[in-house]
Amino acid sequence: MAKKNWSQGIFVPKYPEKYLGDPTQIYYRSSWELYFNTYIDSNPNVIKWASEEIEIPYLHPFYNQVRTYFPDYFVEYVDTAGRHKKEIIEVKPENQITLPKNAKRAAQETYLINLAKWDSCKKFCDKYGIDFRIVSEKQLFR
């Protein structure tokens, strides 16, 4: 069973030297983000990390205006094979990652906006040699 996703606040890291940005201004917008913050802050393989510190322009699919997307996380870490990796990670509920059949209009709109953001993010990542990953409750709480 997935954990509930409500909670907001300021995260206080145990290892503020790992944070790229002001470690007194790390906001989390869900209990899932709080969980992930705690995980990456305390993970010894994480070298540096940031939350909503990168700005990526994207074209809003309904207003045809350039807006700014702030991906949830940027993480530099050493993987299990000893390779240095850089990744942008978005934490989203599974129901916003895929569009279920018979989705209501609001869910369809959220999905299309997310696709526009993620497409721009993938292009940004390709340009700078960064991996992009979307993490849902399936990955967070297995």
PDB file of C-alpha atoms in Angstrom:
ATOM      1  CA  MET A   1       0.000   0.000   0.000  1.00  0.00           C
ATOM      2  CA  ALA A   2       1.372   3.444  -0.952  1.00  0.00           C
ATOM      3  CA  LYS A   3       2.076   5.912   1.778  1.00  0.00           C
ATOM      4  CA  LYS A   4      -0.057   9.031   2.036  1.00  0.00           C
ATOM      5  CA  ASN A   5       1.348  12.104   0.325  1.00  0.00           C
ATOM      6  CA  TRP A   6       0.541  15.071   2.528  1.00  0.00           C
ATOM      7  CA  SER A   7       3.011  17.288   4.309  1.00  0.00           C
ATOM      8  CA  GLN A   8       4.800  20.560   3.643  1.00  0.00           C
ATOM      9  CA  GLY A   9       7.590  22.430   5.308  1.00  0.00           C
ATOM     10  CA  ILE A  10      11.266  23.278   5.411  1.00  0.00           C
ATOM     11  CA  PHE A  11      13.722  20.404   5.462  1.00  0.00           C
ATOM     12  CA  VAL A  12      16.709  20.725   7.805  1.00  0.00           C
ATOM     13  CA  PRO A  13      19.582  18.607   6.436  1.00  0.00           C
ATOM     14  CA  LYS A  14      21.964  16.695   8.696  1.00  0.00           C
ATOM     15  CA  TYR A  15      24.698  17.288   6.120  1.00  0.00           C
ATOM     16  CA  PRO A  16      24.192  20.865   4.864  1.00  0.00           C
ATOM     17  CA  GLU A  17      27.621  20.862   3.195  1.00  0.00           C
ATOM     18  CA  LYS A  18      26.210  18.443   0.578  1.00  0.00           C
ATOM     19  CA  TYR A  19      23.442  20.853  -0.441  1.00  0.00           C
ATOM     20  CA  LEU A  20      23.888  23.026  -3.533  1.00  0.00           C
ATOM     21  CA  GLY A  21      22.161  26.219  -2.510  1.00  0.00           C
ATOM     22  CA  ASP A  22      20.970  27.674   0.769  1.00  0.00           C
ATOM     23  CA  PRO A  23      20.435  24.700   3.120  1.00  0.00           C
ATOM     24  CA  THR A  24      18.046  26.780   5.250  1.00  0.00           C
ATOM     25  CA  GLN A  25      15.636  27.096   2.295  1.00  0.00           C
ATOM     26  CA  ILE A  26      14.940  23.477   1.329  1.00  0.00           C
ATOM     27  CA  TYR A  27      11.177  23.216   0.918  1.00  0.00           C
ATOM     28  CA  TYR A  28       9.280  19.953   0.581  1.00  0.00           C
ATOM     29  CA  ARG A  29       5.777  19.914  -0.836  1.00  0.00           C
ATOM     30  CA  SER A  30       4.764  16.369   0.057  1.00  0.00           C
ATOM     31  CA  SER A  31       5.600  13.590   2.487  1.00  0.00           C
ATOM     32  CA  TRP A  32       7.205  11.792  -0.452  1.00  0.00           C
ATOM     33  CA  GLU A  33       9.599  14.706  -0.993  1.00  0.00           C
ATOM     34  CA  LEU A  34      10.362  14.766   2.736  1.00  0.00           C
ATOM     35  CA  TYR A  35      11.153  11.050   2.572  1.00  0.00           C
ATOM     36  CA  PHE A  36      13.378  11.549  -0.484  1.00  0.00           C
ATOM     37  CA  ASN A  37      15.154  14.547   1.094  1.00  0.00           C
ATOM     38  CA  THR A  38      15.975  12.432   4.141  1.00  0.00           C
ATOM     39  CA  TYR A  39      17.191   9.581   1.953  1.00  0.00           C
ATOM     40  CA  ILE A  40      19.551  11.614  -0.249  1.00  0.00           C
ATOM     41  CA  ASP A  41      20.815  13.793   2.596  1.00  0.00           C
ATOM     42  CA  SER A  42      21.892  10.756   4.626  1.00  0.00           C
ATOM     43  CA  ASN A  43      23.044   8.567   1.701  1.00  0.00           C
ATOM     44  CA  PRO A  44      26.872   8.342   1.769  1.00  0.00           C
ATOM     45  CA  ASN A  45      26.967   7.829  -2.029  1.00  0.00           C
ATOM     46  CA  VAL A  46      25.369  11.243  -2.629  1.00  0.00           C
ATOM     47  CA  ILE A  47      28.054  13.871  -3.148  1.00  0.00           C
ATOM     48  CA  LYS A  48      25.862  16.927  -3.793  1.00  0.00           C
ATOM     49  CA  TRP A  49      22.167  17.545  -4.164  1.00  0.00           C
ATOM     50  CA  ALA A  50      19.651  20.338  -4.673  1.00  0.00           C
ATOM     51  CA  SER A  51      15.891  20.705  -4.545  1.00  0.00           C
ATOM     52  CA  GLU A  52      14.116  22.999  -7.018  1.00  0.00           C
ATOM     53  CA  GLU A  53      17.341  24.909  -7.707  1.00  0.00           C
ATOM     54  CA  ILE A  54      17.463  24.388 -11.503  1.00  0.00           C
ATOM     55  CA  GLU A  55      15.302  26.484 -13.830  1.00  0.00           C
ATOM     56  CA  ILE A  56      14.270  24.985 -17.160  1.00  0.00           C
ATOM     57  CA  PRO A  57      12.091  26.921 -19.620  1.00  0.00           C
ATOM     58  CA  TYR A  58       9.255  25.002 -21.285  1.00  0.00           C
ATOM     59  CA  LEU A  59       6.410  25.879 -23.601  1.00  0.00           C
ATOM     60  CA  HIS A  60       3.067  25.611 -21.794  1.00  0.00           C
ATOM     61  CA  PRO A  61       0.850  23.442 -24.020  1.00  0.00           C
ATOM     62  CA  PHE A  62      -2.353  25.450 -23.455  1.00  0.00           C
ATOM     63  CA  TYR A  63      -1.180  29.069 -23.171  1.00  0.00           C
ATOM     64  CA  ASN A  64       1.629  28.839 -25.753  1.00  0.00           C
ATOM     65  CA  GLN A  65       3.831  30.810 -23.346  1.00  0.00           C
ATOM     66  CA  VAL A  66       7.288  30.022 -22.069  1.00  0.00           C
ATOM     67  CA  ARG A  67       7.093  29.104 -18.390  1.00  0.00           C
ATOM     68  CA  THR A  68       9.714  27.921 -15.914  1.00  0.00           C
ATOM     69  CA  TYR A  69       9.956  24.367 -14.625  1.00  0.00           C
ATOM     70  CA  PHE A  70      11.820  23.688 -11.380  1.00  0.00           C
ATOM     71  CA  PRO A  71      12.573  19.943 -11.274  1.00  0.00           C
ATOM     72  CA  ASP A  72      12.353  18.440  -7.807  1.00  0.00           C
ATOM     73  CA  TYR A  73      15.973  17.275  -7.487  1.00  0.00           C
ATOM     74  CA  PHE A  74      19.451  17.465  -8.899  1.00  0.00           C
ATOM     75  CA  VAL A  75      21.680  14.743  -7.447  1.00  0.00           C
ATOM     76  CA  GLU A  76      25.372  13.949  -7.944  1.00  0.00           C
ATOM     77  CA  TYR A  77      26.305  10.511  -6.631  1.00  0.00           C
ATOM     78  CA  VAL A  78      28.523   7.484  -7.038  1.00  0.00           C
ATOM     79  CA  ASP A  79      26.576   4.461  -8.304  1.00  0.00           C
ATOM     80  CA  THR A  80      27.064   0.837  -7.253  1.00  0.00           C
ATOM     81  CA  ALA A  81      29.658   0.349 -10.025  1.00  0.00           C
ATOM     82  CA  GLY A  82      31.697   3.293  -8.715  1.00  0.00           C
ATOM     83  CA  ARG A  83      30.736   5.667 -11.562  1.00  0.00           C
ATOM     84  CA  HIS A  84      30.129   9.352 -10.896  1.00  0.00           C
ATOM     85  CA  LYS A  85      26.573  10.224 -12.008  1.00  0.00           C
ATOM     86  CA  LYS A  86      24.460  13.366 -12.283  1.00  0.00           C
ATOM     87  CA  GLU A  87      20.697  13.080 -12.367  1.00  0.00           C
ATOM     88  CA  ILE A  88      17.603  15.239 -12.330  1.00  0.00           C
ATOM     89  CA  ILE A  89      14.831  13.438 -10.481  1.00  0.00           C
ATOM     90  CA  GLU A  90      11.147  14.310 -10.436  1.00  0.00           C
ATOM     91  CA  VAL A  91       8.968  12.816  -7.689  1.00  0.00           C
ATOM     92  CA  LYS A  92       5.397  12.334  -8.914  1.00  0.00           C
ATOM     93  CA  PRO A  93       2.408  10.147  -8.080  1.00  0.00           C
ATOM     94  CA  GLU A  94       2.017   7.283 -10.530  1.00  0.00           C
ATOM     95  CA  ASN A  95      -1.364   8.666 -11.626  1.00  0.00           C
ATOM     96  CA  GLN A  96       0.388  11.803 -12.983  1.00  0.00           C
ATOM     97  CA  ILE A  97       3.080   9.871 -14.869  1.00  0.00           C
ATOM     98  CA  THR A  98       0.743   7.875 -17.070  1.00  0.00           C
ATOM     99  CA  LEU A  99      -2.646   8.830 -18.367  1.00  0.00           C
ATOM    100  CA  PRO A 100      -5.280   6.295 -17.328  1.00  0.00           C
ATOM    101  CA  LYS A 101      -8.128   5.457 -19.669  1.00  0.00           C
ATOM    102  CA  ASN A 102     -11.203   7.581 -19.016  1.00  0.00           C
ATOM    103  CA  ALA A 103      -9.126  10.237 -17.212  1.00  0.00           C
ATOM    104  CA  LYS A 104     -11.021  13.374 -16.316  1.00  0.00           C
ATOM    105  CA  ARG A 105     -10.169  16.633 -18.050  1.00  0.00           C
ATOM    106  CA  ALA A 106      -8.088  17.999 -15.130  1.00  0.00           C
ATOM    107  CA  ALA A 107      -5.966  14.835 -15.070  1.00  0.00           C
ATOM    108  CA  GLN A 108      -5.486  15.054 -18.846  1.00  0.00           C
ATOM    109  CA  GLU A 109      -4.362  18.675 -18.575  1.00  0.00           C
ATOM    110  CA  THR A 110      -1.939  17.908 -15.723  1.00  0.00           C
ATOM    111  CA  TYR A 111      -0.499  15.050 -17.737  1.00  0.00           C
ATOM    112  CA  LEU A 112       0.030  17.200 -20.852  1.00  0.00           C
ATOM    113  CA  ILE A 113       1.680  19.965 -18.826  1.00  0.00           C
ATOM    114  CA  ASN A 114       3.965  17.409 -17.193  1.00  0.00           C
ATOM    115  CA  LEU A 115       4.902  16.006 -20.611  1.00  0.00           C
ATOM    116  CA  ALA A 116       5.877  19.490 -21.814  1.00  0.00           C
ATOM    117  CA  LYS A 117       8.022  20.035 -18.712  1.00  0.00           C
ATOM    118  CA  TRP A 118       9.673  16.626 -18.978  1.00  0.00           C
ATOM    119  CA  ASP A 119      10.388  17.024 -22.683  1.00  0.00           C
ATOM    120  CA  SER A 120      12.218  20.301 -22.005  1.00  0.00           C
ATOM    121  CA  CYS A 121      14.013  18.725 -19.061  1.00  0.00           C
ATOM    122  CA  LYS A 122      15.196  15.776 -21.178  1.00  0.00           C
ATOM    123  CA  LYS A 123      16.603  18.187 -23.779  1.00  0.00           C
ATOM    124  CA  PHE A 124      18.361  20.137 -21.006  1.00  0.00           C
ATOM    125  CA  CYS A 125      19.777  16.915 -19.569  1.00  0.00           C
ATOM    126  CA  ASP A 126      20.986  15.705 -22.975  1.00  0.00           C
ATOM    127  CA  LYS A 127      22.758  19.021 -23.518  1.00  0.00           C
ATOM    128  CA  TYR A 128      24.638  18.788 -20.190  1.00  0.00           C
ATOM    129  CA  GLY A 129      25.179  15.032 -19.919  1.00  0.00           C
ATOM    130  CA  ILE A 130      22.723  14.542 -17.062  1.00  0.00           C
ATOM    131  CA  ASP A 131      20.303  11.635 -16.640  1.00  0.00           C
ATOM    132  CA  PHE A 132      16.589  12.301 -16.079  1.00  0.00           C
ATOM    133  CA  ARG A 133      14.335  10.037 -14.049  1.00  0.00           C
ATOM    134  CA  ILE A 134      10.770  10.196 -12.759  1.00  0.00           C
ATOM    135  CA  VAL A 135      10.248   8.469  -9.417  1.00  0.00           C
ATOM    136  CA  SER A 136       6.795   7.474  -8.185  1.00  0.00           C
ATOM    137  CA  GLU A 137       5.537   5.792  -5.053  1.00  0.00           C
ATOM    138  CA  LYS A 138       6.362   2.476  -6.736  1.00  0.00           C
ATOM    139  CA  GLN A 139      10.085   3.248  -6.523  1.00  0.00           C
ATOM    140  CA  LEU A 140      10.017   5.236  -3.282  1.00  0.00           C
ATOM    141  CA  PHE A 141       8.259   2.651  -1.129  1.00  0.00           C
ATOM    142  CA  ARG A 142       9.204  -0.758  -2.469  1.00  0.00           C
TER     143      ARG A 142
END
